[in-house]
Amino acid sequence: MIKGLIFDKDGTLFDFNATWGAWAGLMIQQETQGDPERISALANVMGYDMDTRQFLPGSVVIASTVEETASAMSTVLPGETHDTLIPRMNAAAGAVEQVQAVPLIPYFDGLKSRNLKLGIATNDAEEPALMNLTSAGVRDHFDFVAGYDSGYGSKPGPGQLLAFCAQTGLNPRHCAMIGDSTHDLEAGHAAGMITIGVLTGPAIADELTPYADVVLPDIGHIPGWLDAHF
């Protein structure tokens, strides 16, 4: 029986490319002052296609922490370090308009009516994650929210997920981890949870399937899958 669900944020609650695609293109132009060579270099290290305005599968941005992304960016931005980039990235991440994978308020109302414990485990920082959830109107639906900087480590490590279980009193085998990347699903396996992949991030089904108990089009299909299997 499933008693708890812990979700990744970007690419899971919010459609990844619809939310971050256009924003990333503008950010790349701003950080490079529009210099074509620097634009190409920064897009390359970020795994981003300037023509389609989408992140490519395997992009460092998809599953890495803000620190890891900033460190990669700093290699092609003279005078910048991850310490100078991170405050700008966190401020922008908290303010960007999120495109919801499904209408989140009624969705999480429905999950709470099932008496499920709900959590967020993101490799984003905690503060912008809370801002995104508050903006979407669902912050109060969650029993637990952790970013990479919350003290539990980052995915694919299981620390955030085990902290969710410790806070809610649930056994990991009664929980499912839901995410759009292999990092999310590897974290779920490491914690001893059921793993659910969703296709609202850049990863394709073939990439997620080896790590997932099931791959679904989006989080909206989870209630039906739970009804059929638990």
mmCIF file with all atom_site columns, N, CA and C in Angstrom, residues 10 29 45 68 74 88-89 96 98 106 114 123 137 149 157 161 203 208 225 228 230:
data_model
loop_
_atom_site.group_PDB
_atom_site.id
_atom_site.type_symbol
_atom_site.label_atom_id
_atom_site.label_alt_id
_atom_site.label_comp_id
_atom_site.label_asym_id
_atom_site.label_entity_id
_atom_site.label_seq_id
_atom_site.pdbx_PDB_ins_code
_atom_site.Cartn_x
_atom_site.Cartn_y
_atom_site.Cartn_z
_atom_site.occupancy
_atom_site.B_iso_or_equiv
_atom_site.pdbx_formal_charge
_atom_site.auth_seq_id
_atom_site.auth_comp_id
_atom_site.auth_asym_id
_atom_site.auth_atom_id
_atom_site.pdbx_PDB_model_num
ATOM 1  N N  . ASP A 1 10  ? 10.930 20.455 -10.949 1.00 0.00 ? 10  ASP A N  1
ATOM 2  C CA . ASP A 1 10  ? 11.019 20.856 -12.354 1.00 0.00 ? 10  ASP A CA 1
ATOM 3  C C  . ASP A 1 10  ? 11.016 19.641 -13.265 1.00 0.00 ? 10  ASP A C  1
ATOM 4  N N  . GLN A 1 29  ? 21.723 34.858 -23.422 1.00 0.00 ? 29  GLN A N  1
ATOM 5  C CA . GLN A 1 29  ? 22.050 36.093 -24.135 1.00 0.00 ? 29  GLN A CA 1
ATOM 6  C C  . GLN A 1 29  ? 22.487 37.193 -23.168 1.00 0.00 ? 29  GLN A C  1
ATOM 7  N N  . VAL A 1 45  ? 27.793 24.163 -22.902 1.00 0.00 ? 45  VAL A N  1
ATOM 8  C CA . VAL A 1 45  ? 28.052 23.582 -21.574 1.00 0.00 ? 45  VAL A CA 1
ATOM 9  C C  . VAL A 1 45  ? 26.748 23.343 -20.813 1.00 0.00 ? 45  VAL A C  1
ATOM 10 N N  . GLU A 1 68  ? 26.267 22.870 -9.232  1.00 0.00 ? 68  GLU A N  1
ATOM 11 C CA . GLU A 1 68  ? 26.906 22.147 -10.331 1.00 0.00 ? 68  GLU A CA 1
ATOM 12 C C  . GLU A 1 68  ? 26.676 22.861 -11.661 1.00 0.00 ? 68  GLU A C  1
ATOM 13 N N  . SER A 1 74  ? 30.438 28.756 -15.291 1.00 0.00 ? 74  SER A N  1
ATOM 14 C CA . SER A 1 74  ? 31.579 29.632 -15.004 1.00 0.00 ? 74  SER A CA 1
ATOM 15 C C  . SER A 1 74  ? 32.786 29.305 -15.862 1.00 0.00 ? 74  SER A C  1
ATOM 16 N N  . ARG A 1 88  ? 22.095 35.062 -8.608  1.00 0.00 ? 88  ARG A N  1
ATOM 17 C CA . ARG A 1 88  ? 21.280 35.485 -9.747  1.00 0.00 ? 88  ARG A CA 1
ATOM 18 C C  . ARG A 1 88  ? 20.393 34.342 -10.234 1.00 0.00 ? 88  ARG A C  1
ATOM 19 N N  . MET A 1 89  ? 20.946 33.142 -10.259 1.00 0.00 ? 89  MET A N  1
ATOM 20 C CA . MET A 1 89  ? 20.174 31.995 -10.729 1.00 0.00 ? 89  MET A CA 1
ATOM 21 C C  . MET A 1 89  ? 19.026 31.665 -9.783  1.00 0.00 ? 89  MET A C  1
ATOM 22 N N  . VAL A 1 96  ? 10.520 32.937 -12.074 1.00 0.00 ? 96  VAL A N  1
ATOM 23 C CA . VAL A 1 96  ? 10.056 32.511 -13.392 1.00 0.00 ? 96  VAL A CA 1
ATOM 24 C C  . VAL A 1 96  ? 8.651  31.919 -13.317 1.00 0.00 ? 96  VAL A C  1
ATOM 25 N N  . GLN A 1 98  ? 5.964  29.374 -13.836 1.00 0.00 ? 98  GLN A N  1
ATOM 26 C CA . GLN A 1 98  ? 5.997  27.924 -13.999 1.00 0.00 ? 98  GLN A CA 1
ATOM 27 C C  . GLN A 1 98  ? 4.787  27.445 -14.803 1.00 0.00 ? 98  GLN A C  1
ATOM 28 N N  . PRO A 1 106 ? -6.256 21.345 -7.872  1.00 0.00 ? 106 PRO A N  1
ATOM 29 C CA . PRO A 1 106 ? -7.197 20.214 -7.760  1.00 0.00 ? 106 PRO A CA 1
ATOM 30 C C  . PRO A 1 106 ? -6.493 18.867 -7.713  1.00 0.00 ? 106 PRO A C  1
ATOM 31 N N  . ARG A 1 114 ? -6.949 11.363 -0.290  1.00 0.00 ? 114 ARG A N  1
ATOM 32 C CA . ARG A 1 114 ? -6.620 9.957  -0.130  1.00 0.00 ? 114 ARG A CA 1
ATOM 33 C C  . ARG A 1 114 ? -5.782 9.710  1.128   1.00 0.00 ? 114 ARG A C  1
ATOM 34 N N  . ASN A 1 123 ? 16.619 19.185 -6.716  1.00 0.00 ? 123 ASN A N  1
ATOM 35 C CA . ASN A 1 123 ? 18.009 19.630 -6.742  1.00 0.00 ? 123 ASN A CA 1
ATOM 36 C C  . ASN A 1 123 ? 18.106 21.137 -6.965  1.00 0.00 ? 123 ASN A C  1
ATOM 37 N N  . GLY A 1 137 ? 0.145  27.887 -5.643  1.00 0.00 ? 137 GLY A N  1
ATOM 38 C CA . GLY A 1 137 ? -0.956 27.712 -4.706  1.00 0.00 ? 137 GLY A CA 1
ATOM 39 C C  . GLY A 1 137 ? -0.995 26.367 -4.020  1.00 0.00 ? 137 GLY A C  1
ATOM 40 N N  . ASP A 1 149 ? 20.121 22.264 -0.803  1.00 0.00 ? 149 ASP A N  1
ATOM 41 C CA . ASP A 1 149 ? 20.791 22.991 0.273   1.00 0.00 ? 149 ASP A CA 1
ATOM 42 C C  . ASP A 1 149 ? 20.074 22.875 1.611   1.00 0.00 ? 149 ASP A C  1
ATOM 43 N N  . GLY A 1 157 ? 21.462 10.786 -4.563  1.00 0.00 ? 157 GLY A N  1
ATOM 44 C CA . GLY A 1 157 ? 21.518 10.257 -3.215  1.00 0.00 ? 157 GLY A CA 1
ATOM 45 C C  . GLY A 1 157 ? 20.132 10.172 -2.594  1.00 0.00 ? 157 GLY A C  1
ATOM 46 N N  . LEU A 1 161 ? 14.879 11.821 0.439   1.00 0.00 ? 161 LEU A N  1
ATOM 47 C CA . LEU A 1 161 ? 13.755 10.896 0.505   1.00 0.00 ? 161 LEU A CA 1
ATOM 48 C C  . LEU A 1 161 ? 13.657 10.236 1.874   1.00 0.00 ? 161 LEU A C  1
ATOM 49 N N  . ALA A 1 203 ? 13.835 13.937 -20.688 1.00 0.00 ? 203 ALA A N  1
ATOM 50 C CA . ALA A 1 203 ? 14.150 12.517 -20.863 1.00 0.00 ? 203 ALA A CA 1
ATOM 51 C C  . ALA A 1 203 ? 13.024 11.779 -21.571 1.00 0.00 ? 203 ALA A C  1
ATOM 52 N N  . LEU A 1 208 ? 14.205 6.425  -19.152 1.00 0.00 ? 208 LEU A N  1
ATOM 53 C CA . LEU A 1 208 ? 13.697 6.265  -17.789 1.00 0.00 ? 208 LEU A CA 1
ATOM 54 C C  . LEU A 1 208 ? 13.318 4.826  -17.455 1.00 0.00 ? 208 LEU A C  1
ATOM 55 N N  . TRP A 1 225 ? -3.138 4.868  -11.838 1.00 0.00 ? 225 TRP A N  1
ATOM 56 C CA . TRP A 1 225 ? -2.173 3.779  -11.697 1.00 0.00 ? 225 TRP A CA 1
ATOM 57 C C  . TRP A 1 225 ? -2.193 3.209  -10.293 1.00 0.00 ? 225 TRP A C  1
ATOM 58 N N  . ALA A 1 228 ? -5.167 0.970  -9.838  1.00 0.00 ? 228 ALA A N  1
ATOM 59 C CA . ALA A 1 228 ? -5.061 -0.304 -10.548 1.00 0.00 ? 228 ALA A CA 1
ATOM 60 C C  . ALA A 1 228 ? -4.075 -1.280 -9.897  1.00 0.00 ? 228 ALA A C  1
ATOM 61 N N  . PHE A 1 230 ? -2.708 -0.878 -6.334  1.00 0.00 ? 230 PHE A N  1
ATOM 62 C CA . PHE A 1 230 ? -2.587 -0.899 -4.881  1.00 0.00 ? 230 PHE A CA 1
ATOM 63 C C  . PHE A 1 230 ? -3.960 -0.822 -4.229  1.00 0.00 ? 230 PHE A C  1
#
